[in-house]
PDB file of C-alpha atoms in Angstrom:
ATOM      1  CA  UNK H  49      -9.442   4.234 -18.622  1.00 53.00           C
ATOM      2  CA  UNK H  50     -12.184   6.723 -18.117  1.00 58.00           C
ATOM      3  CA  UNK H  51     -11.433  10.312 -17.876  1.00 58.00           C
ATOM      4  CA  UNK H  52     -12.341  11.869 -14.634  1.00 61.00           C
ATOM      5  CA  UNK H  53     -12.360  15.711 -14.272  1.00 72.00           C
ATOM      6  CA  UNK H  54      -9.888  17.512 -12.085  1.00 69.00           C
ATOM      7  CA  UNK H  55     -12.560  18.954  -9.846  1.00 67.00           C
ATOM      8  CA  UNK H  56     -13.829  15.301  -9.096  1.00 61.00           C
ATOM      9  CA  UNK H  57     -10.521  13.978  -8.201  1.00 57.00           C
ATOM     10  CA  UNK H  58      -9.935  16.818  -5.830  1.00 62.00           C
ATOM     11  CA  UNK H  59     -13.215  16.287  -4.116  1.00 60.00           C
ATOM     12  CA  UNK H  60     -12.417  12.451  -3.908  1.00 58.00           C
ATOM     13  CA  UNK H  61      -8.734  12.200  -3.207  1.00 65.00           C
ATOM     14  CA  UNK H  62      -7.616  15.862  -2.198  1.00 66.00           C
ATOM     15  CA  UNK H  63      -5.182  16.047  -5.046  1.00 70.00           C
ATOM     16  CA  UNK H  64      -5.517  15.976  -8.900  1.00 73.00           C
ATOM     17  CA  UNK H  65      -4.657  12.154  -8.907  1.00 79.00           C
ATOM     18  CA  UNK H  66      -5.945   8.811  -9.785  1.00 87.00           C
ATOM     19  CA  UNK H  67      -4.512   6.128  -7.492  1.00 92.00           C
ATOM     20  CA  UNK H  68      -3.778   2.782  -9.228  1.00 96.00           C
ATOM     21  CA  UNK H  69      -3.368  -0.530  -7.610  1.00 97.00           C
ATOM     22  CA  UNK H  70       0.124  -2.080  -7.544  1.00 98.00           C
ATOM     23  CA  UNK H  71      -0.744  -5.820  -7.438  1.00 97.00           C
ATOM     24  CA  UNK H  72       1.735  -8.456  -6.444  1.00 98.00           C
ATOM     25  CA  UNK H  73       1.576 -12.503  -7.303  1.00 98.00           C
ATOM     26  CA  UNK H  74       1.012 -14.834  -4.371  1.00 98.00           C
ATOM     27  CA  UNK H  75       3.926 -15.921  -2.386  1.00 98.00           C
ATOM     28  CA  UNK H  76       3.766 -19.402  -0.552  1.00 98.00           C
ATOM     29  CA  UNK H  77       5.500 -19.730   2.716  1.00 98.00           C
ATOM     30  CA  UNK H  78       7.401 -16.461   2.641  1.00 98.00           C
ATOM     31  CA  UNK H  79      10.377 -15.967   5.013  1.00 98.00           C
ATOM     32  CA  UNK H  80      10.061 -13.255   7.891  1.00 98.00           C
ATOM     33  CA  UNK H  81      10.474  -9.859   6.264  1.00 98.00           C
ATOM     34  CA  UNK H  82       9.555 -10.802   2.672  1.00 98.00           C
ATOM     35  CA  UNK H  83       8.261  -7.759   0.484  1.00 98.00           C
ATOM     36  CA  UNK H  84       4.845  -9.243  -0.724  1.00 98.00           C
ATOM     37  CA  UNK H  85       4.409  -6.064  -2.873  1.00 98.00           C
ATOM     38  CA  UNK H  86       6.886  -3.260  -3.754  1.00 98.00           C
ATOM     39  CA  UNK H  87       6.314   0.027  -5.488  1.00 98.00           C
ATOM     40  CA  UNK H  88       9.110   2.412  -6.111  1.00 98.00           C
ATOM     41  CA  UNK H  89       8.534   6.125  -5.873  1.00 98.00           C
ATOM     42  CA  UNK H  90       9.438   7.927  -9.123  1.00 98.00           C
ATOM     43  CA  UNK H  91      12.352  10.287  -9.640  1.00 98.00           C
ATOM     44  CA  UNK H  92      11.258  13.821  -8.374  1.00 98.00           C
ATOM     45  CA  UNK H  93       7.980  12.488  -7.109  1.00 97.00           C
ATOM     46  CA  UNK H  94       6.447  11.948  -3.564  1.00 97.00           C
ATOM     47  CA  UNK H  95       4.488   8.614  -3.076  1.00 97.00           C
ATOM     48  CA  UNK H  96       1.149   8.343  -1.179  1.00 97.00           C
ATOM     49  CA  UNK H  97      -0.547   5.218   0.030  1.00 98.00           C
ATOM     50  CA  UNK H  98      -4.319   5.372  -0.260  1.00 96.00           C
ATOM     51  CA  UNK H  99      -5.265   1.697   0.485  1.00 97.00           C
ATOM     52  CA  UNK H 100      -3.845  -1.853   0.833  1.00 98.00           C
ATOM     53  CA  UNK H 101      -5.189  -5.385   0.518  1.00 98.00           C
ATOM     54  CA  UNK H 102      -3.581  -8.200   2.515  1.00 98.00           C
ATOM     55  CA  UNK H 103      -4.402 -11.812   2.247  1.00 98.00           C
ATOM     56  CA  UNK H 104      -2.840 -14.602   4.317  1.00 98.00           C
ATOM     57  CA  UNK H 105      -3.828 -18.314   5.028  1.00 98.00           C
ATOM     58  CA  UNK H 106      -2.817 -17.868   8.650  1.00 98.00           C
ATOM     59  CA  UNK H 107      -2.263 -15.276  11.645  1.00 98.00           C
ATOM     60  CA  UNK H 108       0.759 -12.946  11.076  1.00 98.00           C
ATOM     61  CA  UNK H 109       1.604  -9.295  11.575  1.00 98.00           C
ATOM     62  CA  UNK H 110       2.362  -7.095   8.334  1.00 98.00           C
ATOM     63  CA  UNK H 111       4.109  -3.828   7.966  1.00 98.00           C
ATOM     64  CA  UNK H 112       3.533  -1.176   5.343  1.00 98.00           C
ATOM     65  CA  UNK H 113       6.893   0.367   4.923  1.00 98.00           C
ATOM     66  CA  UNK H 114       8.228   3.668   3.477  1.00 98.00           C
ATOM     67  CA  UNK H 115      10.978   6.344   3.797  1.00 98.00           C
ATOM     68  CA  UNK H 116      10.139  10.132   4.407  1.00 98.00           C
ATOM     69  CA  UNK H 117      12.658  12.681   4.953  1.00 98.00           C
ATOM     70  CA  UNK H 118      15.211   9.879   4.807  1.00 98.00           C
ATOM     71  CA  UNK H 119      13.614   8.165   7.941  1.00 98.00           C
ATOM     72  CA  UNK H 120      12.174   4.699   7.867  1.00 98.00           C
ATOM     73  CA  UNK H 121       8.373   4.515   8.820  1.00 98.00           C
ATOM     74  CA  UNK H 122       5.887   1.811   9.061  1.00 98.00           C
ATOM     75  CA  UNK H 123       2.394   0.937   9.900  1.00 98.00           C
ATOM     76  CA  UNK H 124       1.674  -2.644  11.605  1.00 98.00           C
ATOM     77  CA  UNK H 125      -1.231  -4.462  10.569  1.00 97.00           C
ATOM     78  CA  UNK H 126      -2.045  -7.456  12.855  1.00 97.00           C
ATOM     79  CA  UNK H 127      -3.846 -10.592  11.802  1.00 96.00           C
ATOM     80  CA  UNK H 128      -5.237 -12.833  14.558  1.00 95.00           C
ATOM     81  CA  UNK H 129      -6.089 -15.547  12.073  1.00 96.00           C
ATOM     82  CA  UNK H 130      -6.279 -16.335   8.375  1.00 97.00           C
ATOM     83  CA  UNK H 131      -8.100 -13.975   6.062  1.00 97.00           C
ATOM     84  CA  UNK H 132      -8.028 -10.890   4.024  1.00 97.00           C
ATOM     85  CA  UNK H 133      -8.533  -7.194   4.529  1.00 97.00           C
ATOM     86  CA  UNK H 134      -8.869  -4.274   1.977  1.00 97.00           C
ATOM     87  CA  UNK H 135      -8.683  -0.792   2.937  1.00 96.00           C
ATOM     88  CA  UNK H 136      -9.218   2.392   0.958  1.00 95.00           C
ATOM     89  CA  UNK H 137      -9.346   5.890   2.239  1.00 92.00           C
ATOM     90  CA  UNK H 138      -9.711   9.515   0.587  1.00 88.00           C
ATOM     91  CA  UNK H 139      -6.758  10.614   2.879  1.00 92.00           C
ATOM     92  CA  UNK H 140      -3.522   8.926   2.289  1.00 95.00           C
ATOM     93  CA  UNK H 141      -2.195   6.556   5.041  1.00 95.00           C
ATOM     94  CA  UNK H 142       1.191   8.512   5.052  1.00 97.00           C
ATOM     95  CA  UNK H 143      -0.277  11.930   4.617  1.00 94.00           C
ATOM     96  CA  UNK H 144       1.966  14.593   5.961  1.00 95.00           C
ATOM     97  CA  UNK H 145       4.922  11.886   5.589  1.00 97.00           C
ATOM     98  CA  UNK H 146       4.958  11.238   1.814  1.00 97.00           C
ATOM     99  CA  UNK H 147       7.327   8.532   0.487  1.00 98.00           C
ATOM    100  CA  UNK H 148      10.735   9.957  -0.621  1.00 98.00           C
ATOM    101  CA  UNK H 149      11.660  10.046  -4.547  1.00 98.00           C
ATOM    102  CA  UNK H 150      13.527   6.813  -5.378  1.00 98.00           C
ATOM    103  CA  UNK H 151      12.915   4.762  -2.424  1.00 98.00           C
ATOM    104  CA  UNK H 152      10.234   1.786  -2.162  1.00 98.00           C
ATOM    105  CA  UNK H 153       6.905   1.365  -0.458  1.00 98.00           C
ATOM    106  CA  UNK H 154       6.583  -2.262   0.560  1.00 98.00           C
ATOM    107  CA  UNK H 155       4.002  -4.523   2.512  1.00 98.00           C
ATOM    108  CA  UNK H 156       6.188  -7.303   4.526  1.00 98.00           C
ATOM    109  CA  UNK H 157       5.106 -10.141   6.636  1.00 98.00           C
ATOM    110  CA  UNK H 158       6.933  -9.838  10.162  1.00 98.00           C
ATOM    111  CA  UNK H 159       6.978 -13.642  10.741  1.00 98.00           C
ATOM    112  CA  UNK H 160       7.892 -16.374   8.510  1.00 98.00           C
ATOM    113  CA  UNK H 161       4.969 -18.038   6.597  1.00 98.00           C
ATOM    114  CA  UNK H 162       4.085 -21.575   7.387  1.00 98.00           C
ATOM    115  CA  UNK H 163       4.779 -24.351   4.896  1.00 98.00           C
ATOM    116  CA  UNK H 164       2.295 -24.310   2.070  1.00 98.00           C
ATOM    117  CA  UNK H 165       0.597 -21.179   3.493  1.00 98.00           C
ATOM    118  CA  UNK H 166      -0.233 -18.393   0.535  1.00 98.00           C
ATOM    119  CA  UNK H 167       0.015 -14.762   1.155  1.00 98.00           C
ATOM    120  CA  UNK H 168      -0.623 -11.980  -1.348  1.00 98.00           C
ATOM    121  CA  UNK H 169      -0.721  -8.071  -0.949  1.00 98.00           C
ATOM    122  CA  UNK H 170      -1.371  -4.899  -3.001  1.00 98.00           C
ATOM    123  CA  UNK H 171      -1.104  -1.161  -2.632  1.00 98.00           C
ATOM    124  CA  UNK H 172      -3.337   1.682  -3.902  1.00 97.00           C
ATOM    125  CA  UNK H 173      -0.865   4.250  -4.947  1.00 97.00           C
ATOM    126  CA  UNK H 174      -0.418   7.712  -6.136  1.00 95.00           C
ATOM    127  CA  UNK H 175       2.509  10.062  -6.503  1.00 95.00           C
ATOM    128  CA  UNK H 176       2.863  13.845  -7.195  1.00 92.00           C
TER     129      UNK H 176
END
């Protein structure tokens, strides 16, 4: 891994962090509500989502889920057809609502996947 000075991290991410991708394997025909990727927030830490990747061979809706202040939160991402999307930003998607320590951040599919249809997801994640 390349060393990045703290100032460069602060300028890029707003925190002295280096987000990392949490990658999950492909899932074929997932049932509704399947966690396609999961990241557990460390003890005593707050989790931030800086990006995501979702791929699906059909239309479906997806949710990025986390818990903040003991309350469940989610962001819905609709797919009108098969394809993929990757999103990365310098500001966390859950800025101001960091994920609680000891909870999971997940990306789930809302509807069941079709027979033989492949799904995959990953999260760009950092914790402080």
